[in-house]
Amino acid sequence: YVLTQPPSMSVAPGDTARLTCGGERIETKTVNWYQQKPGQAPLLVICDDSDRPSGIPERFSGSNSGNTATLTISGVEGGDEADYYCHVYDGDSDRTVFGGGTKLTV
Amino acid sequence: HLQLQESGPGLVKPSETLSLTCTVSGGSIDNSPFSWAWIRQSPGKGLENIGNIFDTGSVHYNPSLETRVAISVDTSANRFSLEVTSLTAADTGFYYCATPGRDDSFGFQYWGQGIFVTVSS
């Protein structure tokens, strides 16, 4: 199973960033999103398509429909500049798969 | 609140075997109803799942690595381990252990800080 993410995205502070993750019938799977800043381990920001773990700002939201899952960051701040990865567990193949990541520049 | 800590050598030679350990604190591996995973990241590259070991004892490996890797659990020491054989320079990178920490999600909520492994003679 393959997850496709655009390599990069640039947004201005205060704007809304919509990061996409494409996969065949991805809506049938649950998607997780991670934020990774340089020198740090990844941080789970959205799990199970749209749930926010404790401590993650409400500015982060997720959706999943058709062949595309989307991580939306509203009111983007400089501190949101990072690499973002989508991830699914494909129960059909018992495989954990990551997308290639999107570098978000603010 | 689970905490994970990787340990192992930072430098290994080509063709040798890498052995890493992830020590878990704040909870018990034994009888935990969720999975434990190893994930790696080559310099400047994305995340790559190595494999997951489940509460059932079954282990699922990345097909691209499964002939060279093995994941095991030591419940007495509350840790799980990774072995990678026949190392090459392409195995250089950060190695992370991670777990969802819950049985109703596959999202990795808890991560170790990572350990950087260099494969070089």
mmCIF file with all atom_site columns, C-alpha atoms in Angstrom:
data_model
loop_
_atom_site.group_PDB
_atom_site.id
_atom_site.type_symbol
_atom_site.label_atom_id
_atom_site.label_alt_id
_atom_site.label_comp_id
_atom_site.label_asym_id
_atom_site.label_entity_id
_atom_site.label_seq_id
_atom_site.pdbx_PDB_ins_code
_atom_site.Cartn_x
_atom_site.Cartn_y
_atom_site.Cartn_z
_atom_site.occupancy
_atom_site.B_iso_or_equiv
_atom_site.pdbx_formal_charge
_atom_site.auth_seq_id
_atom_site.auth_comp_id
_atom_site.auth_asym_id
_atom_site.auth_atom_id
_atom_site.pdbx_PDB_model_num
ATOM 1   C CA . TYR A 1 1   ? 0.000   0.000   0.000  1.00 0.00 ? 1   TYR A CA 1
ATOM 2   C CA . VAL A 1 2   ? 1.439   3.376   -1.047 1.00 0.00 ? 2   VAL A CA 1
ATOM 3   C CA . LEU A 1 3   ? 0.805   6.785   0.527  1.00 0.00 ? 3   LEU A CA 1
ATOM 4   C CA . THR A 1 4   ? 1.654   9.848   -1.557 1.00 0.00 ? 4   THR A CA 1
ATOM 5   C CA . GLN A 1 5   ? 2.402   13.273  -0.084 1.00 0.00 ? 5   GLN A CA 1
ATOM 6   C CA . PRO A 1 6   ? 3.587   16.423  -1.884 1.00 0.00 ? 6   PRO A CA 1
ATOM 7   C CA . PRO A 1 7   ? 7.239   17.007  -0.956 1.00 0.00 ? 7   PRO A CA 1
ATOM 8   C CA . SER A 1 8   ? 6.776   20.612  0.095  1.00 0.00 ? 8   SER A CA 1
ATOM 9   C CA . MET A 1 9   ? 4.294   23.349  0.862  1.00 0.00 ? 9   MET A CA 1
ATOM 10  C CA . SER A 1 10  ? 4.701   26.990  1.748  1.00 0.00 ? 10  SER A CA 1
ATOM 11  C CA . VAL A 1 11  ? 2.172   29.125  3.599  1.00 0.00 ? 11  VAL A CA 1
ATOM 12  C CA . ALA A 1 12  ? 2.163   32.585  5.160  1.00 0.00 ? 12  ALA A CA 1
ATOM 13  C CA . PRO A 1 13  ? 1.668   33.029  8.892  1.00 0.00 ? 13  PRO A CA 1
ATOM 14  C CA . GLY A 1 14  ? -2.023  33.145  9.762  1.00 0.00 ? 14  GLY A CA 1
ATOM 15  C CA . ASP A 1 15  ? -3.062  31.253  6.658  1.00 0.00 ? 15  ASP A CA 1
ATOM 16  C CA . THR A 1 16  ? -4.555  27.766  6.539  1.00 0.00 ? 16  THR A CA 1
ATOM 17  C CA . ALA A 1 17  ? -2.359  24.869  5.430  1.00 0.00 ? 17  ALA A CA 1
ATOM 18  C CA . ARG A 1 18  ? -3.979  21.781  3.936  1.00 0.00 ? 18  ARG A CA 1
ATOM 19  C CA . LEU A 1 19  ? -1.556  18.880  3.654  1.00 0.00 ? 19  LEU A CA 1
ATOM 20  C CA . THR A 1 20  ? -2.734  15.908  1.634  1.00 0.00 ? 20  THR A CA 1
ATOM 21  C CA . CYS A 1 21  ? -2.020  12.197  1.755  1.00 0.00 ? 21  CYS A CA 1
ATOM 22  C CA . GLY A 1 22  ? -3.193  10.110  -1.181 1.00 0.00 ? 22  GLY A CA 1
ATOM 23  C CA . GLY A 1 23  ? -3.839  6.382   -1.180 1.00 0.00 ? 23  GLY A CA 1
ATOM 24  C CA . GLU A 1 24  ? -6.162  3.957   -2.920 1.00 0.00 ? 24  GLU A CA 1
ATOM 25  C CA . ARG A 1 25  ? -9.463  3.979   -1.083 1.00 0.00 ? 25  ARG A CA 1
ATOM 26  C CA . ILE A 1 26  ? -7.699  5.546   1.889  1.00 0.00 ? 26  ILE A CA 1
ATOM 27  C CA . GLU A 1 27  ? -11.108 6.346   3.359  1.00 0.00 ? 27  GLU A CA 1
ATOM 28  C CA . THR A 1 28  ? -11.345 2.655   4.324  1.00 0.00 ? 28  THR A CA 1
ATOM 29  C CA . LYS A 1 29  ? -8.308  3.006   6.544  1.00 0.00 ? 29  LYS A CA 1
ATOM 30  C CA . THR A 1 30  ? -7.601  5.121   9.608  1.00 0.00 ? 30  THR A CA 1
ATOM 31  C CA . VAL A 1 31  ? -4.942  7.755   9.068  1.00 0.00 ? 31  VAL A CA 1
ATOM 32  C CA . ASN A 1 32  ? -2.509  9.200   11.561 1.00 0.00 ? 32  ASN A CA 1
ATOM 33  C CA . TRP A 1 33  ? -0.409  12.344  11.156 1.00 0.00 ? 33  TRP A CA 1
ATOM 34  C CA . TYR A 1 34  ? 2.952   13.222  12.684 1.00 0.00 ? 34  TYR A CA 1
ATOM 35  C CA . GLN A 1 35  ? 4.873   16.453  12.986 1.00 0.00 ? 35  GLN A CA 1
ATOM 36  C CA . GLN A 1 36  ? 8.668   16.196  13.031 1.00 0.00 ? 36  GLN A CA 1
ATOM 37  C CA . LYS A 1 37  ? 10.955  19.116  13.724 1.00 0.00 ? 37  LYS A CA 1
ATOM 38  C CA . PRO A 1 38  ? 14.722  18.928  13.110 1.00 0.00 ? 38  PRO A CA 1
ATOM 39  C CA . GLY A 1 39  ? 16.532  16.793  15.636 1.00 0.00 ? 39  GLY A CA 1
ATOM 40  C CA . GLN A 1 40  ? 13.308  15.570  17.265 1.00 0.00 ? 40  GLN A CA 1
ATOM 41  C CA . ALA A 1 41  ? 11.305  12.384  17.256 1.00 0.00 ? 41  ALA A CA 1
ATOM 42  C CA . PRO A 1 42  ? 7.964   12.546  15.452 1.00 0.00 ? 42  PRO A CA 1
ATOM 43  C CA . LEU A 1 43  ? 4.961   13.845  17.383 1.00 0.00 ? 43  LEU A CA 1
ATOM 44  C CA . LEU A 1 44  ? 1.486   12.445  16.822 1.00 0.00 ? 44  LEU A CA 1
ATOM 45  C CA . VAL A 1 45  ? -0.801  15.374  16.001 1.00 0.00 ? 45  VAL A CA 1
ATOM 46  C CA . ILE A 1 46  ? -3.842  13.571  14.558 1.00 0.00 ? 46  ILE A CA 1
ATOM 47  C CA . CYS A 1 47  ? -4.868  9.944   15.093 1.00 0.00 ? 47  CYS A CA 1
ATOM 48  C CA . ASP A 1 48  ? -7.657  7.876   13.670 1.00 0.00 ? 48  ASP A CA 1
ATOM 49  C CA . ASP A 1 49  ? -8.400  10.352  10.867 1.00 0.00 ? 49  ASP A CA 1
ATOM 50  C CA . SER A 1 50  ? -9.508  13.277  13.008 1.00 0.00 ? 50  SER A CA 1
ATOM 51  C CA . ASP A 1 51  ? -8.785  12.839  16.725 1.00 0.00 ? 51  ASP A CA 1
ATOM 52  C CA . ARG A 1 52  ? -6.380  15.188  18.444 1.00 0.00 ? 52  ARG A CA 1
ATOM 53  C CA . PRO A 1 53  ? -4.181  13.693  21.158 1.00 0.00 ? 53  PRO A CA 1
ATOM 54  C CA . SER A 1 54  ? -4.024  15.545  24.430 1.00 0.00 ? 54  SER A CA 1
ATOM 55  C CA . GLY A 1 55  ? -1.976  18.716  24.175 1.00 0.00 ? 55  GLY A CA 1
ATOM 56  C CA . ILE A 1 56  ? -2.351  19.224  20.440 1.00 0.00 ? 56  ILE A CA 1
ATOM 57  C CA . PRO A 1 57  ? -3.864  22.639  19.593 1.00 0.00 ? 57  PRO A CA 1
ATOM 58  C CA . GLU A 1 58  ? -7.335  22.830  18.089 1.00 0.00 ? 58  GLU A CA 1
ATOM 59  C CA . ARG A 1 59  ? -5.732  24.469  15.055 1.00 0.00 ? 59  ARG A CA 1
ATOM 60  C CA . PHE A 1 60  ? -4.844  20.945  13.920 1.00 0.00 ? 60  PHE A CA 1
ATOM 61  C CA . SER A 1 61  ? -7.641  18.914  12.357 1.00 0.00 ? 61  SER A CA 1
ATOM 62  C CA . GLY A 1 62  ? -7.929  15.937  10.048 1.00 0.00 ? 62  GLY A CA 1
ATOM 63  C CA . SER A 1 63  ? -10.305 14.448  7.528  1.00 0.00 ? 63  SER A CA 1
ATOM 64  C CA . ASN A 1 64  ? -10.373 11.393  5.287  1.00 0.00 ? 64  ASN A CA 1
ATOM 65  C CA . SER A 1 65  ? -12.516 10.840  2.219  1.00 0.00 ? 65  SER A CA 1
ATOM 66  C CA . GLY A 1 66  ? -12.231 8.911   -1.018 1.00 0.00 ? 66  GLY A CA 1
ATOM 67  C CA . ASN A 1 67  ? -8.581  8.587   -1.976 1.00 0.00 ? 67  ASN A CA 1
ATOM 68  C CA . THR A 1 68  ? -7.291  11.539  0.054  1.00 0.00 ? 68  THR A CA 1
ATOM 69  C CA . ALA A 1 69  ? -6.711  12.260  3.721  1.00 0.00 ? 69  ALA A CA 1
ATOM 70  C CA . THR A 1 70  ? -6.053  15.849  4.746  1.00 0.00 ? 70  THR A CA 1
ATOM 71  C CA . LEU A 1 71  ? -4.321  17.477  7.683  1.00 0.00 ? 71  LEU A CA 1
ATOM 72  C CA . THR A 1 72  ? -5.516  21.055  8.123  1.00 0.00 ? 72  THR A CA 1
ATOM 73  C CA . ILE A 1 73  ? -3.598  23.572  10.175 1.00 0.00 ? 73  ILE A CA 1
ATOM 74  C CA . SER A 1 74  ? -5.542  26.779  10.760 1.00 0.00 ? 74  SER A CA 1
ATOM 75  C CA . GLY A 1 75  ? -3.874  30.042  11.663 1.00 0.00 ? 75  GLY A CA 1
ATOM 76  C CA . VAL A 1 76  ? -0.433  28.691  10.852 1.00 0.00 ? 76  VAL A CA 1
ATOM 77  C CA . GLU A 1 77  ? 2.350   29.862  13.141 1.00 0.00 ? 77  GLU A CA 1
ATOM 78  C CA . GLY A 1 78  ? 6.096   29.884  12.687 1.00 0.00 ? 78  GLY A CA 1
ATOM 79  C CA . GLY A 1 79  ? 6.374   27.029  15.165 1.00 0.00 ? 79  GLY A CA 1
ATOM 80  C CA . ASP A 1 80  ? 4.378   24.819  12.816 1.00 0.00 ? 80  ASP A CA 1
ATOM 81  C CA . GLU A 1 81  ? 7.261   24.735  10.350 1.00 0.00 ? 81  GLU A CA 1
ATOM 82  C CA . ALA A 1 82  ? 8.199   21.053  10.221 1.00 0.00 ? 82  ALA A CA 1
ATOM 83  C CA . ASP A 1 83  ? 7.977   17.840  8.248  1.00 0.00 ? 83  ASP A CA 1
ATOM 84  C CA . TYR A 1 84  ? 4.576   16.159  8.357  1.00 0.00 ? 84  TYR A CA 1
ATOM 85  C CA . TYR A 1 85  ? 4.031   12.452  7.733  1.00 0.00 ? 85  TYR A CA 1
ATOM 86  C CA . CYS A 1 86  ? 0.838   10.489  7.240  1.00 0.00 ? 86  CYS A CA 1
ATOM 87  C CA . HIS A 1 87  ? 0.638   6.878   8.369  1.00 0.00 ? 87  HIS A CA 1
ATOM 88  C CA . VAL A 1 88  ? -1.789  3.987   8.121  1.00 0.00 ? 88  VAL A CA 1
ATOM 89  C CA . TYR A 1 89  ? -1.913  0.458   9.325  1.00 0.00 ? 89  TYR A CA 1
ATOM 90  C CA . ASP A 1 90  ? -3.098  -1.575  6.359  1.00 0.00 ? 90  ASP A CA 1
ATOM 91  C CA . GLY A 1 91  ? -5.070  -4.431  7.850  1.00 0.00 ? 91  GLY A CA 1
ATOM 92  C CA . ASP A 1 92  ? -5.365  -6.119  4.444  1.00 0.00 ? 92  ASP A CA 1
ATOM 93  C CA . SER A 1 93  ? -1.619  -6.722  4.326  1.00 0.00 ? 93  SER A CA 1
ATOM 94  C CA . ASP A 1 94  ? -0.770  -6.343  8.026  1.00 0.00 ? 94  ASP A CA 1
ATOM 95  C CA . ARG A 1 95  ? 1.649   -3.570  7.102  1.00 0.00 ? 95  ARG A CA 1
ATOM 96  C CA . THR A 1 96  ? 2.474   -0.206  8.649  1.00 0.00 ? 96  THR A CA 1
ATOM 97  C CA . VAL A 1 97  ? 3.011   2.392   5.941  1.00 0.00 ? 97  VAL A CA 1
ATOM 98  C CA . PHE A 1 98  ? 4.266   5.981   6.063  1.00 0.00 ? 98  PHE A CA 1
ATOM 99  C CA . GLY A 1 99  ? 3.919   8.626   3.415  1.00 0.00 ? 99  GLY A CA 1
ATOM 100 C CA . GLY A 1 100 ? 7.067   10.280  2.121  1.00 0.00 ? 100 GLY A CA 1
ATOM 101 C CA . GLY A 1 101 ? 6.427   13.439  4.128  1.00 0.00 ? 101 GLY A CA 1
ATOM 102 C CA . THR A 1 102 ? 5.685   17.082  3.342  1.00 0.00 ? 102 THR A CA 1
ATOM 103 C CA . LYS A 1 103 ? 8.039   19.846  4.380  1.00 0.00 ? 103 LYS A CA 1
ATOM 104 C CA . LEU A 1 104 ? 5.905   22.770  5.538  1.00 0.00 ? 104 LEU A CA 1
ATOM 105 C CA . THR A 1 105 ? 7.577   26.163  5.291  1.00 0.00 ? 105 THR A CA 1
ATOM 106 C CA . VAL A 1 106 ? 5.978   29.124  7.054  1.00 0.00 ? 106 VAL A CA 1
ATOM 107 C CA . HIS B 2 1   ? 2.525   7.681   30.931 1.00 0.00 ? 1   HIS B CA 1
ATOM 108 C CA . LEU B 2 2   ? 4.788   5.466   28.876 1.00 0.00 ? 2   LEU B CA 1
ATOM 109 C CA . GLN B 2 3   ? 8.402   6.371   28.230 1.00 0.00 ? 3   GLN B CA 1
ATOM 110 C CA . LEU B 2 4   ? 10.629  4.584   25.729 1.00 0.00 ? 4   LEU B CA 1
ATOM 111 C CA . GLN B 2 5   ? 14.431  4.675   25.518 1.00 0.00 ? 5   GLN B CA 1
ATOM 112 C CA . GLU B 2 6   ? 16.558  3.158   22.790 1.00 0.00 ? 6   GLU B CA 1
ATOM 113 C CA . SER B 2 7   ? 20.041  1.858   23.519 1.00 0.00 ? 7   SER B CA 1
ATOM 114 C CA . GLY B 2 8   ? 22.775  0.215   21.509 1.00 0.00 ? 8   GLY B CA 1
ATOM 115 C CA . PRO B 2 9   ? 25.952  0.933   19.556 1.00 0.00 ? 9   PRO B CA 1
ATOM 116 C CA . GLY B 2 10  ? 26.315  4.131   17.591 1.00 0.00 ? 10  GLY B CA 1
ATOM 117 C CA . LEU B 2 11  ? 28.823  2.657   15.171 1.00 0.00 ? 11  LEU B CA 1
ATOM 118 C CA . VAL B 2 12  ? 28.826  -0.751  13.532 1.00 0.00 ? 12  VAL B CA 1
ATOM 119 C CA . LYS B 2 13  ? 30.832  -2.226  10.695 1.00 0.00 ? 13  LYS B CA 1
ATOM 120 C CA . PRO B 2 14  ? 29.452  -3.286  7.325  1.00 0.00 ? 14  PRO B CA 1
ATOM 121 C CA . SER B 2 15  ? 28.304  -6.915  7.158  1.00 0.00 ? 15  SER B CA 1
ATOM 122 C CA . GLU B 2 16  ? 27.942  -7.047  10.941 1.00 0.00 ? 16  GLU B CA 1
ATOM 123 C CA . THR B 2 17  ? 24.738  -7.317  13.002 1.00 0.00 ? 17  THR B CA 1
ATOM 124 C CA . LEU B 2 18  ? 23.085  -4.393  14.770 1.00 0.00 ? 18  LEU B CA 1
ATOM 125 C CA . SER B 2 19  ? 21.343  -5.047  18.074 1.00 0.00 ? 19  SER B CA 1
ATOM 126 C CA . LEU B 2 20  ? 19.164  -2.351  19.630 1.00 0.00 ? 20  LEU B CA 1
ATOM 127 C CA . THR B 2 21  ? 17.008  -2.392  22.735 1.00 0.00 ? 21  THR B CA 1
ATOM 128 C CA . CYS B 2 22  ? 14.004  -0.296  23.692 1.00 0.00 ? 22  CYS B CA 1
ATOM 129 C CA . THR B 2 23  ? 13.414  -0.099  27.422 1.00 0.00 ? 23  THR B CA 1
ATOM 130 C CA . VAL B 2 24  ? 9.885   0.753   28.497 1.00 0.00 ? 24  VAL B CA 1
ATOM 131 C CA . SER B 2 25  ? 8.985   2.594   31.685 1.00 0.00 ? 25  SER B CA 1
ATOM 132 C CA . GLY B 2 26  ? 5.686   3.841   33.049 1.00 0.00 ? 26  GLY B CA 1
ATOM 133 C CA . GLY B 2 27  ? 3.925   0.666   32.033 1.00 0.00 ? 27  GLY B CA 1
ATOM 134 C CA . SER B 2 28  ? 4.386   -3.053  31.497 1.00 0.00 ? 28  SER B CA 1
ATOM 135 C CA . ILE B 2 29  ? 5.000   -4.734  28.167 1.00 0.00 ? 29  ILE B CA 1
ATOM 136 C CA . ASP B 2 30  ? 3.704   -7.975  29.605 1.00 0.00 ? 30  ASP B CA 1
ATOM 137 C CA . ASN B 2 31  ? 0.028   -8.362  28.780 1.00 0.00 ? 31  ASN B CA 1
ATOM 138 C CA . SER B 2 32  ? -0.157  -4.914  27.171 1.00 0.00 ? 32  SER B CA 1
ATOM 139 C CA . PRO B 2 33  ? -2.975  -5.006  24.600 1.00 0.00 ? 33  PRO B CA 1
ATOM 140 C CA . PHE B 2 34  ? -1.123  -2.975  21.986 1.00 0.00 ? 34  PHE B CA 1
ATOM 141 C CA . SER B 2 35  ? 1.806   -3.224  19.590 1.00 0.00 ? 35  SER B CA 1
ATOM 142 C CA . TRP B 2 36  ? 5.425   -2.189  19.787 1.00 0.00 ? 36  TRP B CA 1
ATOM 143 C CA . ALA B 2 37  ? 7.335   -0.975  16.748 1.00 0.00 ? 37  ALA B CA 1
ATOM 144 C CA . TRP B 2 38  ? 10.735  -0.123  15.349 1.00 0.00 ? 38  TRP B CA 1
ATOM 145 C CA . ILE B 2 39  ? 10.921  2.705   12.821 1.00 0.00 ? 39  ILE B CA 1
ATOM 146 C CA . ARG B 2 40  ? 13.976  4.170   11.143 1.00 0.00 ? 40  ARG B CA 1
ATOM 147 C CA . GLN B 2 41  ? 14.916  7.288   9.231  1.00 0.00 ? 41  GLN B CA 1
ATOM 148 C CA . SER B 2 42  ? 17.885  7.637   6.926  1.00 0.00 ? 42  SER B CA 1
ATOM 149 C CA . PRO B 2 43  ? 19.606  11.050  6.921  1.00 0.00 ? 43  PRO B CA 1
ATOM 150 C CA . GLY B 2 44  ? 17.408  13.578  5.167  1.00 0.00 ? 44  GLY B CA 1
ATOM 151 C CA . LYS B 2 45  ? 14.787  10.955  4.351  1.00 0.00 ? 45  LYS B CA 1
ATOM 152 C CA . GLY B 2 46  ? 11.359  9.948   5.557  1.00 0.00 ? 46  GLY B CA 1
ATOM 153 C CA . LEU B 2 47  ? 10.115  7.467   8.134  1.00 0.00 ? 47  LEU B CA 1
ATOM 154 C CA . GLU B 2 48  ? 10.328  3.753   7.371  1.00 0.00 ? 48  GLU B CA 1
ATOM 155 C CA . ASN B 2 49  ? 8.587   1.104   9.409  1.00 0.00 ? 49  ASN B CA 1
ATOM 156 C CA . ILE B 2 50  ? 10.869  -1.829  10.231 1.00 0.00 ? 50  ILE B CA 1
ATOM 157 C CA . GLY B 2 51  ? 8.357   -4.025  12.005 1.00 0.00 ? 51  GLY B CA 1
ATOM 158 C CA . ASN B 2 52  ? 5.737   -4.366  14.716 1.00 0.00 ? 52  ASN B CA 1
ATOM 159 C CA . ILE B 2 53  ? 5.273   -6.964  17.422 1.00 0.00 ? 53  ILE B CA 1
ATOM 160 C CA . PHE B 2 54  ? 1.736   -7.429  18.635 1.00 0.00 ? 54  PHE B CA 1
ATOM 161 C CA . ASP B 2 55  ? 0.213   -8.490  21.936 1.00 0.00 ? 55  ASP B CA 1
ATOM 162 C CA . THR B 2 56  ? -0.617  -11.823 20.315 1.00 0.00 ? 56  THR B CA 1
ATOM 163 C CA . GLY B 2 57  ? 3.102   -12.452 19.841 1.00 0.00 ? 57  GLY B CA 1
ATOM 164 C CA . SER B 2 58  ? 2.894   -12.152 16.078 1.00 0.00 ? 58  SER B CA 1
ATOM 165 C CA . VAL B 2 59  ? 5.459   -9.980  14.328 1.00 0.00 ? 59  VAL B CA 1
ATOM 166 C CA . HIS B 2 60  ? 4.976   -8.155  11.039 1.00 0.00 ? 60  HIS B CA 1
ATOM 167 C CA . TYR B 2 61  ? 8.024   -6.915  9.150  1.00 0.00 ? 61  TYR B CA 1
ATOM 168 C CA . ASN B 2 62  ? 8.510   -4.482  6.306  1.00 0.00 ? 62  ASN B CA 1
ATOM 169 C CA . PRO B 2 63  ? 8.804   -6.751  3.241  1.00 0.00 ? 63  PRO B CA 1
ATOM 170 C CA . SER B 2 64  ? 11.893  -4.871  2.090  1.00 0.00 ? 64  SER B CA 1
ATOM 171 C CA . LEU B 2 65  ? 13.711  -5.754  5.314  1.00 0.00 ? 65  LEU B CA 1
ATOM 172 C CA . GLU B 2 66  ? 12.160  -8.980  6.563  1.00 0.00 ? 66  GLU B CA 1
ATOM 173 C CA . THR B 2 67  ? 15.021  -11.234 5.492  1.00 0.00 ? 67  THR B CA 1
ATOM 174 C CA . ARG B 2 68  ? 17.456  -9.236  7.665  1.00 0.00 ? 68  ARG B CA 1
ATOM 175 C CA . VAL B 2 69  ? 15.506  -8.144  10.739 1.00 0.00 ? 69  VAL B CA 1
ATOM 176 C CA . ALA B 2 70  ? 14.086  -9.699  13.876 1.00 0.00 ? 70  ALA B CA 1
ATOM 177 C CA . ILE B 2 71  ? 12.048  -8.147  16.681 1.00 0.00 ? 71  ILE B CA 1
ATOM 178 C CA . SER B 2 72  ? 11.609  -9.791  20.049 1.00 0.00 ? 72  SER B CA 1
ATOM 179 C CA . VAL B 2 73  ? 10.225  -8.981  23.490 1.00 0.00 ? 73  VAL B CA 1
ATOM 180 C CA . ASP B 2 74  ? 11.798  -9.577  26.895 1.00 0.00 ? 74  ASP B CA 1
ATOM 181 C CA . THR B 2 75  ? 8.916   -9.189  29.322 1.00 0.00 ? 75  THR B CA 1
ATOM 182 C CA . SER B 2 76  ? 11.115  -9.873  32.367 1.00 0.00 ? 76  SER B CA 1
ATOM 183 C CA . ALA B 2 77  ? 13.211  -6.791  31.538 1.00 0.00 ? 77  ALA B CA 1
ATOM 184 C CA . ASN B 2 78  ? 10.257  -4.789  30.168 1.00 0.00 ? 78  ASN B CA 1
ATOM 185 C CA . ARG B 2 79  ? 11.967  -4.170  26.859 1.00 0.00 ? 79  ARG B CA 1
ATOM 186 C CA . PHE B 2 80  ? 11.851  -5.160  23.228 1.00 0.00 ? 80  PHE B CA 1
ATOM 187 C CA . SER B 2 81  ? 14.699  -5.532  20.803 1.00 0.00 ? 81  SER B CA 1
ATOM 188 C CA . LEU B 2 82  ? 15.693  -5.259  17.154 1.00 0.00 ? 82  LEU B CA 1
ATOM 189 C CA . GLU B 2 83  ? 18.370  -7.131  15.250 1.00 0.00 ? 83  GLU B CA 1
ATOM 190 C CA . VAL B 2 84  ? 19.452  -6.166  11.752 1.00 0.00 ? 84  VAL B CA 1
ATOM 191 C CA . THR B 2 85  ? 21.911  -8.421  9.974  1.00 0.00 ? 85  THR B CA 1
ATOM 192 C CA . SER B 2 86  ? 24.221  -7.945  6.971  1.00 0.00 ? 86  SER B CA 1
ATOM 193 C CA . LEU B 2 87  ? 24.527  -4.215  7.508  1.00 0.00 ? 87  LEU B CA 1
ATOM 194 C CA . THR B 2 88  ? 25.419  -1.803  4.734  1.00 0.00 ? 88  THR B CA 1
ATOM 195 C CA . ALA B 2 89  ? 25.853  1.962   4.636  1.00 0.00 ? 89  ALA B CA 1
ATOM 196 C CA . ALA B 2 90  ? 22.203  2.201   3.605  1.00 0.00 ? 90  ALA B CA 1
ATOM 197 C CA . ASP B 2 91  ? 21.257  1.111   7.128  1.00 0.00 ? 91  ASP B CA 1
ATOM 198 C CA . THR B 2 92  ? 22.766  4.287   8.578  1.00 0.00 ? 92  THR B CA 1
ATOM 199 C CA . GLY B 2 93  ? 20.227  6.550   10.277 1.00 0.00 ? 93  GLY B CA 1
ATOM 200 C CA . PHE B 2 94  ? 18.041  7.177   13.282 1.00 0.00 ? 94  PHE B CA 1
ATOM 201 C CA . TYR B 2 95  ? 16.286  4.184   14.800 1.00 0.00 ? 95  TYR B CA 1
ATOM 202 C CA . TYR B 2 96  ? 13.165  4.826   16.875 1.00 0.00 ? 96  TYR B CA 1
ATOM 203 C CA . CYS B 2 97  ? 11.013  2.575   19.007 1.00 0.00 ? 97  CYS B CA 1
ATOM 204 C CA . ALA B 2 98  ? 7.372   3.518   19.336 1.00 0.00 ? 98  ALA B CA 1
ATOM 205 C CA . THR B 2 99  ? 3.979   2.332   20.515 1.00 0.00 ? 99  THR B CA 1
ATOM 206 C CA . PRO B 2 100 ? 0.356   3.478   20.298 1.00 0.00 ? 100 PRO B CA 1
ATOM 207 C CA . GLY B 2 101 ? 0.024   2.860   24.030 1.00 0.00 ? 101 GLY B CA 1
ATOM 208 C CA . ARG B 2 102 ? -3.617  1.918   23.550 1.00 0.00 ? 102 ARG B CA 1
ATOM 209 C CA . ASP B 2 103 ? -5.429  -0.990  22.006 1.00 0.00 ? 103 ASP B CA 1
ATOM 210 C CA . ASP B 2 104 ? -7.949  0.948   19.929 1.00 0.00 ? 104 ASP B CA 1
ATOM 211 C CA . SER B 2 105 ? -5.588  2.895   17.700 1.00 0.00 ? 105 SER B CA 1
ATOM 212 C CA . PHE B 2 106 ? -2.513  2.338   15.556 1.00 0.00 ? 106 PHE B CA 1
ATOM 213 C CA . GLY B 2 107 ? -1.256  5.898   15.875 1.00 0.00 ? 107 GLY B CA 1
ATOM 214 C CA . PHE B 2 108 ? 2.156   5.978   17.562 1.00 0.00 ? 108 PHE B CA 1
ATOM 215 C CA . GLN B 2 109 ? 1.564   8.199   20.586 1.00 0.00 ? 109 GLN B CA 1
ATOM 216 C CA . TYR B 2 110 ? 4.802   7.310   22.363 1.00 0.00 ? 110 TYR B CA 1
ATOM 217 C CA . TRP B 2 111 ? 8.283   7.455   20.837 1.00 0.00 ? 111 TRP B CA 1
ATOM 218 C CA . GLY B 2 112 ? 11.802  7.048   22.079 1.00 0.00 ? 112 GLY B CA 1
ATOM 219 C CA . GLN B 2 113 ? 14.202  9.902   21.435 1.00 0.00 ? 113 GLN B CA 1
ATOM 220 C CA . GLY B 2 114 ? 15.910  7.844   18.756 1.00 0.00 ? 114 GLY B CA 1
ATOM 221 C CA . ILE B 2 115 ? 19.418  6.499   18.408 1.00 0.00 ? 115 ILE B CA 1
ATOM 222 C CA . PHE B 2 116 ? 21.674  7.331   15.475 1.00 0.00 ? 116 PHE B CA 1
ATOM 223 C CA . VAL B 2 117 ? 23.510  4.360   14.033 1.00 0.00 ? 117 VAL B CA 1
ATOM 224 C CA . THR B 2 118 ? 26.404  4.748   11.612 1.00 0.00 ? 118 THR B CA 1
ATOM 225 C CA . VAL B 2 119 ? 27.426  1.775   9.490  1.00 0.00 ? 119 VAL B CA 1
ATOM 226 C CA . SER B 2 120 ? 31.044  2.309   8.528  1.00 0.00 ? 120 SER B CA 1
ATOM 227 C CA . SER B 2 121 ? 34.353  0.527   8.635  1.00 0.00 ? 121 SER B CA 1
#
